mmCIF file of C-alpha atoms in Angstrom:
data_model
loop_
_atom_site.group_PDB
_atom_site.id
_atom_site.type_symbol
_atom_site.label_atom_id
_atom_site.label_comp_id
_atom_site.label_asym_id
_atom_site.label_seq_id
_atom_site.Cartn_x
_atom_site.Cartn_y
_atom_site.Cartn_z
ATOM 1 C CA UNK A 23 22.536 120.047 88.342
ATOM 2 C CA UNK A 24 22.669 121.595 92.154
ATOM 3 C CA UNK A 25 19.083 120.985 92.547
ATOM 4 C CA UNK A 26 18.767 117.152 92.462
ATOM 5 C CA UNK A 27 18.639 114.764 95.169
ATOM 6 C CA UNK A 28 19.934 111.551 93.607
ATOM 7 C CA UNK A 29 23.177 111.303 91.088
ATOM 8 C CA UNK A 30 21.944 110.594 88.120
ATOM 9 C CA UNK A 31 22.213 112.517 84.732
ATOM 10 C CA UNK A 32 18.742 113.632 83.086
ATOM 11 C CA UNK A 33 20.435 115.417 79.883
ATOM 12 C CA UNK A 34 19.114 117.737 78.209
ATOM 13 C CA UNK A 35 16.678 118.042 75.757
ATOM 14 C CA UNK A 36 19.072 117.173 72.412
ATOM 15 C CA UNK A 37 18.992 116.990 68.353
ATOM 16 C CA UNK A 38 21.622 114.921 67.560
ATOM 17 C CA UNK A 39 19.751 111.137 68.142
ATOM 18 C CA UNK A 40 16.920 112.623 65.255
ATOM 19 C CA UNK A 41 19.924 113.961 62.633
ATOM 20 C CA UNK A 42 22.044 110.621 63.713
ATOM 21 C CA UNK A 43 18.830 109.078 62.722
ATOM 22 C CA UNK A 44 18.106 110.619 59.134
ATOM 23 C CA UNK A 45 21.679 110.098 58.726
ATOM 24 C CA UNK A 46 21.245 106.717 58.736
ATOM 25 C CA UNK A 47 18.485 107.263 56.529
ATOM 26 C CA UNK A 48 20.083 109.143 53.953
ATOM 27 C CA UNK A 49 23.604 106.652 54.526
ATOM 28 C CA UNK A 50 21.557 103.614 53.683
ATOM 29 C CA UNK A 51 19.063 105.153 51.050
ATOM 30 C CA UNK A 52 22.002 107.291 49.920
ATOM 31 C CA UNK A 53 23.622 103.925 48.940
ATOM 32 C CA UNK A 54 21.043 102.260 47.204
ATOM 33 C CA UNK A 55 20.447 105.078 44.405
ATOM 34 C CA UNK A 56 24.411 105.042 44.321
ATOM 35 C CA UNK A 57 24.484 101.329 43.090
ATOM 36 C CA UNK A 58 20.908 101.834 40.788
ATOM 37 C CA UNK A 59 22.101 105.711 39.900
ATOM 38 C CA UNK A 60 24.937 106.250 39.764
ATOM 39 C CA UNK A 61 24.194 109.458 41.654
ATOM 40 C CA UNK A 62 26.645 109.813 44.942
ATOM 41 C CA UNK A 63 24.338 113.273 46.364
ATOM 42 C CA UNK A 64 22.414 110.741 48.849
ATOM 43 C CA UNK A 65 24.844 108.713 50.243
ATOM 44 C CA UNK A 66 27.554 112.003 51.070
ATOM 45 C CA UNK A 67 24.838 113.789 52.303
ATOM 46 C CA UNK A 68 24.395 111.541 54.963
ATOM 47 C CA UNK A 69 27.970 111.107 55.696
ATOM 48 C CA UNK A 70 28.340 115.122 56.780
ATOM 49 C CA UNK A 71 25.551 114.691 58.714
ATOM 50 C CA UNK A 72 26.899 111.640 60.321
ATOM 51 C CA UNK A 73 29.852 113.282 61.134
ATOM 52 C CA UNK A 74 27.682 116.405 62.408
ATOM 53 C CA UNK A 75 25.703 114.804 64.238
ATOM 54 C CA UNK A 76 28.949 112.772 66.354
ATOM 55 C CA UNK A 77 30.921 116.251 66.486
ATOM 56 C CA UNK A 78 28.258 117.889 67.997
ATOM 57 C CA UNK A 79 26.753 114.730 70.281
ATOM 58 C CA UNK A 80 30.181 113.540 71.796
ATOM 59 C CA UNK A 81 30.962 116.795 71.849
ATOM 60 C CA UNK A 82 28.157 117.805 74.362
ATOM 61 C CA UNK A 83 28.575 114.691 76.279
ATOM 62 C CA UNK A 84 31.827 115.792 76.717
ATOM 63 C CA UNK A 85 30.340 118.837 78.289
ATOM 64 C CA UNK A 86 28.026 117.636 80.456
ATOM 65 C CA UNK A 87 30.754 115.374 82.200
ATOM 66 C CA UNK A 88 34.025 117.644 82.322
ATOM 67 C CA UNK A 89 32.782 121.094 82.614
ATOM 68 C CA UNK A 90 29.130 120.574 84.410
ATOM 69 C CA UNK A 91 30.201 117.934 86.507
ATOM 70 C CA UNK A 92 27.328 115.057 85.598
ATOM 71 C CA UNK A 93 29.674 112.037 85.035
ATOM 72 C CA UNK A 94 29.298 110.666 89.155
ATOM 73 C CA UNK A 95 30.322 107.399 90.141
ATOM 74 C CA UNK A 96 26.941 105.454 89.070
ATOM 75 C CA UNK A 97 26.802 107.774 85.806
ATOM 76 C CA UNK A 98 30.384 106.415 85.131
ATOM 77 C CA UNK A 99 29.901 103.025 85.939
ATOM 78 C CA UNK A 100 26.967 103.296 83.372
ATOM 79 C CA UNK A 101 29.153 104.521 80.133
ATOM 80 C CA UNK A 102 31.796 101.890 81.917
ATOM 81 C CA UNK A 103 28.843 98.631 81.350
ATOM 82 C CA UNK A 104 27.995 100.773 78.439
ATOM 83 C CA UNK A 105 31.060 100.553 76.834
ATOM 84 C CA UNK A 106 32.121 97.002 77.561
ATOM 85 C CA UNK A 107 28.757 95.792 76.520
ATOM 86 C CA UNK A 108 29.249 98.090 72.906
ATOM 87 C CA UNK A 109 32.724 95.885 72.542
ATOM 88 C CA UNK A 110 30.956 93.079 73.106
ATOM 89 C CA UNK A 111 29.019 93.326 70.584
ATOM 90 C CA UNK A 112 31.673 93.981 67.892
ATOM 91 C CA UNK A 113 33.436 90.858 69.381
ATOM 92 C CA UNK A 114 29.786 88.842 68.038
ATOM 93 C CA UNK A 115 30.133 91.057 64.696
ATOM 94 C CA UNK A 116 33.556 90.191 64.244
ATOM 95 C CA UNK A 117 32.809 86.302 64.836
ATOM 96 C CA UNK A 118 31.100 86.021 62.236
ATOM 97 C CA UNK A 119 33.259 86.941 59.981
ATOM 98 C CA UNK A 120 35.205 84.303 61.730
ATOM 99 C CA UNK A 121 32.770 81.899 61.109
ATOM 100 C CA UNK A 122 32.857 82.584 57.002
ATOM 101 C CA UNK A 123 36.459 81.845 56.660
ATOM 102 C CA UNK A 124 36.622 78.559 58.597
ATOM 103 C CA UNK A 125 33.313 77.133 57.219
ATOM 104 C CA UNK A 126 34.957 78.157 54.265
ATOM 105 C CA UNK A 127 38.481 76.631 55.101
ATOM 106 C CA UNK A 128 37.829 73.184 57.153
ATOM 107 C CA UNK A 129 36.404 71.893 54.649
ATOM 108 C CA UNK A 130 37.519 73.094 50.697
ATOM 109 C CA UNK A 131 35.178 72.350 48.259
ATOM 110 C CA UNK A 132 36.282 70.961 44.734
ATOM 111 C CA UNK A 133 35.594 74.441 43.217
ATOM 112 C CA UNK A 134 38.808 75.119 45.401
ATOM 113 C CA UNK A 135 40.656 72.150 44.753
ATOM 114 C CA UNK A 136 40.074 71.090 47.693
ATOM 115 C CA UNK A 137 42.790 72.325 49.258
ATOM 116 C CA UNK A 138 42.760 75.224 51.454
ATOM 117 C CA UNK A 139 44.665 77.845 50.423
ATOM 118 C CA UNK A 140 42.820 77.523 47.061
ATOM 119 C CA UNK A 141 44.632 76.906 44.361
ATOM 120 C CA UNK A 142 45.975 79.657 41.976
ATOM 121 C CA UNK A 143 45.748 81.941 45.198
ATOM 122 C CA UNK A 144 49.809 83.024 45.751
ATOM 123 C CA UNK A 145 48.800 83.814 49.851
ATOM 124 C CA UNK A 146 50.935 86.209 51.765
ATOM 125 C CA UNK A 147 54.261 84.989 53.295
ATOM 126 C CA UNK A 148 53.050 85.723 57.343
ATOM 127 C CA UNK A 149 56.620 85.956 58.468
ATOM 128 C CA UNK A 150 57.130 89.390 55.907
ATOM 129 C CA UNK A 151 54.507 92.961 56.582
ATOM 130 C CA UNK A 152 52.013 90.446 58.605
ATOM 131 C CA UNK A 153 54.534 90.326 61.292
ATOM 132 C CA UNK A 154 55.916 93.257 61.410
ATOM 133 C CA UNK A 155 52.011 94.571 61.260
ATOM 134 C CA UNK A 156 51.558 92.069 65.131
ATOM 135 C CA UNK A 157 55.007 94.234 66.130
ATOM 136 C CA UNK A 158 53.286 96.799 65.573
ATOM 137 C CA UNK A 159 50.382 96.201 67.656
ATOM 138 C CA UNK A 160 51.825 94.905 70.410
ATOM 139 C CA UNK A 161 53.826 97.965 70.784
ATOM 140 C CA UNK A 162 51.010 100.302 70.606
ATOM 141 C CA UNK A 163 49.085 98.246 73.369
ATOM 142 C CA UNK A 164 52.378 98.441 76.032
ATOM 143 C CA UNK A 165 52.303 102.621 74.767
ATOM 144 C CA UNK A 166 48.867 103.047 75.774
ATOM 145 C CA UNK A 167 48.963 100.940 78.841
ATOM 146 C CA UNK A 168 52.064 103.588 79.533
ATOM 147 C CA UNK A 169 50.057 106.255 78.834
ATOM 148 C CA UNK A 170 46.904 105.297 81.246
ATOM 149 C CA UNK A 171 49.682 104.894 83.717
ATOM 150 C CA UNK A 172 51.134 108.228 83.113
ATOM 151 C CA UNK A 173 47.620 109.835 83.252
ATOM 152 C CA UNK A 174 46.761 108.357 87.157
ATOM 153 C CA UNK A 175 50.363 109.212 88.780
ATOM 154 C CA UNK A 176 49.778 113.226 86.985
ATOM 155 C CA UNK A 177 52.482 112.902 84.297
ATOM 156 C CA UNK A 178 51.599 115.074 82.176
ATOM 157 C CA UNK A 179 54.118 115.287 80.314
ATOM 158 C CA UNK A 180 54.202 111.512 79.767
ATOM 159 C CA UNK A 181 50.997 110.939 78.927
ATOM 160 C CA UNK A 182 51.524 113.222 76.050
ATOM 161 C CA UNK A 183 54.566 111.659 74.592
ATOM 162 C CA UNK A 184 53.465 107.983 75.289
ATOM 163 C CA UNK A 185 49.536 108.656 73.298
ATOM 164 C CA UNK A 186 50.799 109.965 70.695
ATOM 165 C CA UNK A 187 53.254 107.020 70.056
ATOM 166 C CA UNK A 188 50.315 105.323 71.147
ATOM 167 C CA UNK A 189 48.484 106.715 67.995
ATOM 168 C CA UNK A 190 51.912 107.015 65.845
ATOM 169 C CA UNK A 191 52.308 103.290 65.997
ATOM 170 C CA UNK A 192 48.136 103.152 64.893
ATOM 171 C CA UNK A 193 48.804 104.862 61.587
ATOM 172 C CA UNK A 194 51.997 103.217 60.834
ATOM 173 C CA UNK A 195 49.603 99.862 60.643
ATOM 174 C CA UNK A 196 47.004 101.442 58.763
ATOM 175 C CA UNK A 197 49.508 102.663 56.165
ATOM 176 C CA UNK A 198 51.745 98.751 55.366
ATOM 177 C CA UNK A 199 48.616 97.306 55.988
ATOM 178 C CA UNK A 200 47.571 100.219 52.894
ATOM 179 C CA UNK A 201 50.545 99.149 51.491
ATOM 180 C CA UNK A 202 50.187 95.278 51.673
ATOM 181 C CA UNK A 203 46.967 95.896 49.888
ATOM 182 C CA UNK A 204 47.613 97.468 46.909
ATOM 183 C CA UNK A 205 50.840 94.911 46.586
ATOM 184 C CA UNK A 206 48.741 91.874 47.174
ATOM 185 C CA UNK A 207 48.644 89.357 44.475
ATOM 186 C CA UNK A 208 44.863 88.640 44.659
ATOM 187 C CA UNK A 209 41.272 90.857 45.072
ATOM 188 C CA UNK A 210 38.686 90.625 46.988
ATOM 189 C CA UNK A 211 36.771 88.765 43.898
ATOM 190 C CA UNK A 212 39.148 86.116 43.540
ATOM 191 C CA UNK A 213 36.873 83.125 45.080
ATOM 192 C CA UNK A 214 35.939 83.085 49.010
ATOM 193 C CA UNK A 215 39.683 83.189 49.608
ATOM 194 C CA UNK A 216 39.557 87.200 48.202
ATOM 195 C CA UNK A 217 36.606 87.444 50.055
ATOM 196 C CA UNK A 218 37.399 86.419 53.715
ATOM 197 C CA UNK A 219 40.658 87.728 53.571
ATOM 198 C CA UNK A 220 39.165 91.367 52.416
ATOM 199 C CA UNK A 221 36.025 91.454 54.232
ATOM 200 C CA UNK A 222 37.973 90.554 57.536
ATOM 201 C CA UNK A 223 41.287 92.022 57.485
ATOM 202 C CA UNK A 224 39.333 95.635 55.545
ATOM 203 C CA UNK A 225 37.212 95.909 58.444
ATOM 204 C CA UNK A 226 39.486 95.231 61.528
ATOM 205 C CA UNK A 227 40.813 97.995 59.016
ATOM 206 C CA UNK A 228 38.326 100.508 60.025
ATOM 207 C CA UNK A 229 38.651 99.516 63.825
ATOM 208 C CA UNK A 230 41.966 100.833 64.202
ATOM 209 C CA UNK A 231 41.089 103.751 62.240
ATOM 210 C CA UNK A 232 37.937 104.287 64.152
ATOM 211 C CA UNK A 233 39.830 103.364 67.968
ATOM 212 C CA UNK A 234 43.549 105.012 66.108
ATOM 213 C CA UNK A 235 40.970 108.982 66.000
ATOM 214 C CA UNK A 236 39.038 107.992 69.154
ATOM 215 C CA UNK A 237 43.139 107.829 70.582
ATOM 216 C CA UNK A 238 43.533 110.978 69.368
ATOM 217 C CA UNK A 239 40.681 113.218 70.406
ATOM 218 C CA UNK A 240 41.795 111.533 73.590
ATOM 219 C CA UNK A 241 45.052 113.515 72.891
ATOM 220 C CA UNK A 242 43.231 116.587 72.500
ATOM 221 C CA UNK A 243 41.643 115.829 75.812
ATOM 222 C CA UNK A 244 45.480 115.417 77.556
ATOM 223 C CA UNK A 245 46.677 118.545 75.682
ATOM 224 C CA UNK A 246 44.141 120.957 77.786
ATOM 225 C CA UNK A 247 43.453 119.312 81.462
ATOM 226 C CA UNK A 248 40.101 117.593 80.934
ATOM 227 C CA UNK A 249 41.703 114.362 82.362
ATOM 228 C CA UNK A 250 42.318 114.189 86.026
ATOM 229 C CA UNK A 251 44.810 111.487 87.760
ATOM 230 C CA UNK A 252 41.360 110.171 89.056
ATOM 231 C CA UNK A 253 38.536 110.586 86.872
ATOM 232 C CA UNK A 254 39.633 109.795 82.620
ATOM 233 C CA UNK A 255 37.425 107.636 81.431
ATOM 234 C CA UNK A 256 36.932 108.695 77.669
ATOM 235 C CA UNK A 257 40.520 108.116 77.796
ATOM 236 C CA UNK A 258 40.239 104.220 79.171
ATOM 237 C CA UNK A 259 37.788 103.420 77.045
ATOM 238 C CA UNK A 260 39.512 104.029 73.973
ATOM 239 C CA UNK A 261 41.746 102.293 75.038
ATOM 240 C CA UNK A 262 39.892 98.805 75.927
ATOM 241 C CA UNK A 263 38.504 99.884 72.423
ATOM 242 C CA UNK A 264 42.731 100.050 71.380
ATOM 243 C CA UNK A 265 43.016 96.707 72.457
ATOM 244 C CA UNK A 266 40.410 94.482 71.791
ATOM 245 C CA UNK A 267 41.740 96.095 67.975
ATOM 246 C CA UNK A 268 45.161 94.769 69.077
ATOM 247 C CA UNK A 269 43.025 91.432 70.277
ATOM 248 C CA UNK A 270 40.927 90.766 66.852
ATOM 249 C CA UNK A 271 44.185 91.385 65.154
ATOM 250 C CA UNK A 272 46.180 88.172 66.921
ATOM 251 C CA UNK A 273 43.385 86.199 65.771
ATOM 252 C CA UNK A 274 43.539 87.636 62.384
ATOM 253 C CA UNK A 275 47.016 87.373 62.025
ATOM 254 C CA UNK A 276 46.614 83.653 64.089
ATOM 255 C CA UNK A 277 43.873 82.437 61.529
ATOM 256 C CA UNK A 278 43.789 83.788 57.936
ATOM 257 C CA UNK A 279 47.354 84.706 57.847
ATOM 258 C CA UNK A 280 49.244 81.480 59.543
ATOM 259 C CA UNK A 281 47.600 78.896 59.695
ATOM 260 C CA UNK A 282 45.772 79.640 56.522
ATOM 261 C CA UNK A 283 48.768 80.042 54.009
ATOM 262 C CA UNK B 30 10.950 101.639 109.661
ATOM 263 C CA UNK B 31 13.821 103.734 107.431
ATOM 264 C CA UNK B 32 13.428 104.483 104.034
ATOM 265 C CA UNK B 33 16.455 104.853 100.969
ATOM 266 C CA UNK B 34 15.920 105.863 97.784
ATOM 267 C CA UNK B 35 16.867 103.168 95.440
ATOM 268 C CA UNK B 36 18.552 103.008 92.477
ATOM 269 C CA UNK B 37 17.437 99.947 91.069
ATOM 270 C CA UNK B 38 13.645 100.668 91.325
ATOM 271 C CA UNK B 39 14.207 104.933 91.114
ATOM 272 C CA UNK B 40 11.656 104.103 94.254
ATOM 273 C CA UNK B 41 11.558 104.482 97.962
ATOM 274 C CA UNK B 42 12.134 101.410 99.608
ATOM 275 C CA UNK B 43 12.362 99.944 103.016
ATOM 276 C CA UNK B 44 15.939 100.327 104.467
ATOM 277 C CA UNK B 45 18.417 99.228 107.498
ATOM 278 C CA UNK B 46 19.130 103.505 109.566
ATOM 279 C CA UNK B 47 22.242 103.565 108.715
ATOM 280 C CA UNK B 48 21.681 103.458 104.848
ATOM 281 C CA UNK B 49 19.192 105.977 105.410
ATOM 282 C CA UNK B 50 21.264 108.675 107.996
ATOM 283 C CA UNK B 51 23.517 108.435 104.335
ATOM 284 C CA UNK B 52 22.070 109.734 101.456
ATOM 285 C CA UNK B 53 22.903 108.470 97.934
ATOM 286 C CA UNK B 54 25.750 109.355 96.733
ATOM 287 C CA UNK B 55 27.324 109.581 99.830
ATOM 288 C CA UNK B 56 28.983 107.707 101.789
ATOM 289 C CA UNK B 57 30.712 107.664 105.228
ATOM 290 C CA UNK B 58 34.553 108.354 105.715
ATOM 291 C CA UNK B 59 34.694 109.804 102.046
ATOM 292 C CA UNK B 60 34.348 113.401 101.085
ATOM 293 C CA UNK B 61 31.218 114.850 100.019
ATOM 294 C CA UNK B 62 33.892 116.727 97.646
ATOM 295 C CA UNK B 63 35.081 114.977 94.872
ATOM 296 C CA UNK B 64 39.060 114.388 95.685
ATOM 297 C CA UNK B 65 41.415 117.816 94.243
ATOM 298 C CA UNK B 66 41.746 117.283 91.275
ATOM 299 C CA UNK B 67 45.066 116.362 89.363
ATOM 300 C CA UNK B 68 46.129 117.718 85.830
ATOM 301 C CA UNK B 69 49.914 117.911 85.964
ATOM 302 C CA UNK B 70 52.143 117.979 88.179
ATOM 303 C CA UNK B 71 55.019 120.040 87.548
ATOM 304 C CA UNK B 72 58.072 119.222 86.123
ATOM 305 C CA UNK B 73 61.375 119.603 87.861
ATOM 306 C CA UNK B 74 62.963 122.400 86.854
ATOM 307 C CA UNK B 75 65.405 124.629 88.631
ATOM 308 C CA UNK B 76 64.555 127.436 87.089
ATOM 309 C CA UNK B 77 60.340 127.383 87.805
ATOM 310 C CA UNK B 78 60.540 128.728 90.989
ATOM 311 C CA UNK B 79 56.828 126.229 92.283
ATOM 312 C CA UNK B 80 54.230 127.651 89.700
ATOM 313 C CA UNK B 81 51.960 125.648 87.945
ATOM 314 C CA UNK B 82 52.798 123.068 85.222
ATOM 315 C CA UNK B 83 52.229 125.040 81.658
ATOM 316 C CA UNK B 84 54.006 122.526 78.875
ATOM 317 C CA UNK B 85 51.531 122.977 76.165
ATOM 318 C CA UNK B 86 49.158 125.399 76.590
ATOM 319 C CA UNK B 87 47.063 126.256 79.923
ATOM 320 C CA UNK B 88 44.656 124.988 81.891
ATOM 321 C CA UNK B 89 41.033 126.518 80.379
ATOM 322 C CA UNK B 90 39.377 124.067 81.674
ATOM 323 C CA UNK B 91 38.220 125.778 85.351
ATOM 324 C CA UNK B 92 36.978 128.769 82.613
ATOM 325 C CA UNK B 93 35.124 126.517 80.249
ATOM 326 C CA UNK B 94 32.862 125.189 83.734
ATOM 327 C CA UNK B 95 32.077 128.208 84.715
ATOM 328 C CA UNK B 96 31.058 129.249 81.462
ATOM 329 C CA UNK B 97 29.114 125.343 80.835
ATOM 330 C CA UNK B 98 27.483 126.190 85.045
ATOM 331 C CA UNK B 99 25.451 129.499 85.129
ATOM 332 C CA UNK B 100 22.218 128.906 85.369
ATOM 333 C CA UNK B 101 20.292 130.182 82.130
ATOM 334 C CA UNK B 102 18.246 127.133 81.109
ATOM 335 C CA UNK B 103 19.885 126.749 77.917
ATOM 336 C CA UNK B 104 20.431 123.492 76.673
ATOM 337 C CA UNK B 105 23.797 121.937 76.524
ATOM 338 C CA UNK B 106 23.938 121.988 72.554
ATOM 339 C CA UNK B 107 23.876 125.696 72.723
ATOM 340 C CA UNK B 108 25.403 126.507 75.771
ATOM 341 C CA UNK B 109 28.753 128.416 73.560
ATOM 342 C CA UNK B 110 26.465 130.694 72.285
ATOM 343 C CA UNK B 111 26.724 132.130 68.372
ATOM 344 C CA UNK B 112 29.050 129.445 67.188
ATOM 345 C CA UNK B 113 26.651 126.711 69.192
ATOM 346 C CA UNK B 114 23.983 128.401 67.155
ATOM 347 C CA UNK B 115 25.465 128.405 63.393
ATOM 348 C CA UNK B 116 26.175 124.406 63.865
ATOM 349 C CA UNK B 117 23.190 123.697 64.948
ATOM 350 C CA UNK B 118 20.855 125.407 62.167
ATOM 351 C CA UNK B 119 22.946 123.939 59.762
ATOM 352 C CA UNK B 120 22.811 119.956 60.767
ATOM 353 C CA UNK B 121 19.299 120.993 61.064
ATOM 354 C CA UNK B 122 18.812 122.102 57.572
ATOM 355 C CA UNK B 123 20.748 119.221 56.190
ATOM 356 C CA UNK B 124 18.236 117.028 58.164
ATOM 357 C CA UNK B 125 15.384 118.596 56.461
ATOM 358 C CA UNK B 126 16.557 118.802 53.365
ATOM 359 C CA UNK B 127 18.359 115.850 53.440
ATOM 360 C CA UNK B 128 14.711 114.015 54.453
ATOM 361 C CA UNK B 129 13.024 115.759 51.452
ATOM 362 C CA UNK B 130 15.569 115.180 48.795
ATOM 363 C CA UNK B 131 15.553 111.153 50.510
ATOM 364 C CA UNK B 132 11.945 111.140 49.594
ATOM 365 C CA UNK B 133 11.989 112.239 46.484
ATOM 366 C CA UNK B 134 14.453 110.891 45.327
ATOM 367 C CA UNK B 135 12.988 107.252 46.947
ATOM 368 C CA UNK B 136 9.769 108.331 44.762
ATOM 369 C CA UNK B 137 11.888 108.979 41.756
ATOM 370 C CA UNK B 138 13.089 105.091 42.327
ATOM 371 C CA UNK B 139 9.548 103.900 42.539
ATOM 372 C CA UNK B 140 9.059 104.852 39.481
ATOM 373 C CA UNK B 141 8.842 101.624 36.856
ATOM 374 C CA UNK B 142 11.014 101.527 33.715
ATOM 375 C CA UNK B 143 12.542 104.875 33.564
ATOM 376 C CA UNK B 144 13.703 104.681 37.172
#
């Protein structure tokens, strides 16, 4: 890379796009085989291949950026655009489920009793665990901002502590939601209420897990001195994603838990 | 006529003299060297006499930078040698095997009646 006359990153040939595509093939056809022939082998193989691809692809990006210096300012700008576009696509993904919820709840059909919540549904009290969950995620938004400022100021110990706290709050949210799911008086099969509730909050929970994992990788990298006070885009991307997850929860809480109860 | 390398079109385009004398990626008044990397400011402990901050391990990044920047033509996914090769071969084996398994499974699934 010392011999190029431009600031962009021409990547080395890599096998991971191919292995990732094959993983997608195995996951999708594996799911179909699981549903019709009661065999999880193909799907599991796809999952393993996906995890291997994820690990090695992102490991290589860390090598290229942190160890080889390929992430110059123009390259970093591209990465920023990329992350912003990805998060935007996720916003549209959730928009669909909110559309489904409002479609069903603003004009409840006679089959539901013409009311929302539908007849027979005992909703969760929005001022109990869901409110605690809201507080937990808002607090985690504060701690992740604290972590960012610590990194920018070169405060290693504080950065590690605040980032750890953020991840613990994320785990606490997941644990509380898990308990709520277990104790809920309704299931996904309970009409359109159950469907919209569990699909929307379920995908949100998955994103909390993904976000927590992203932050955990950042913690590992912070401990290993990968981030500098001026260059730590991996962490910023994780923080953006985490704020997005927080905002989606706020919309879920207001719409489904509170207005919908 | 002065020229610059356009980042958008990836071609040489006309430009003002000032831009031509400041090649892409280098701006005047910004040093070509990246700013001194601050990994951690030392914590103020009396017993530590100016030693580099050590909290949860030592900084191995400079060594890794040296390792990954060796000009040996090895692609980044194999640069660490044996562990990289092992993981790569395992992944590739699962990839090829998986495609074959998938095609067989889909062929069987496509058979009528007892599929």
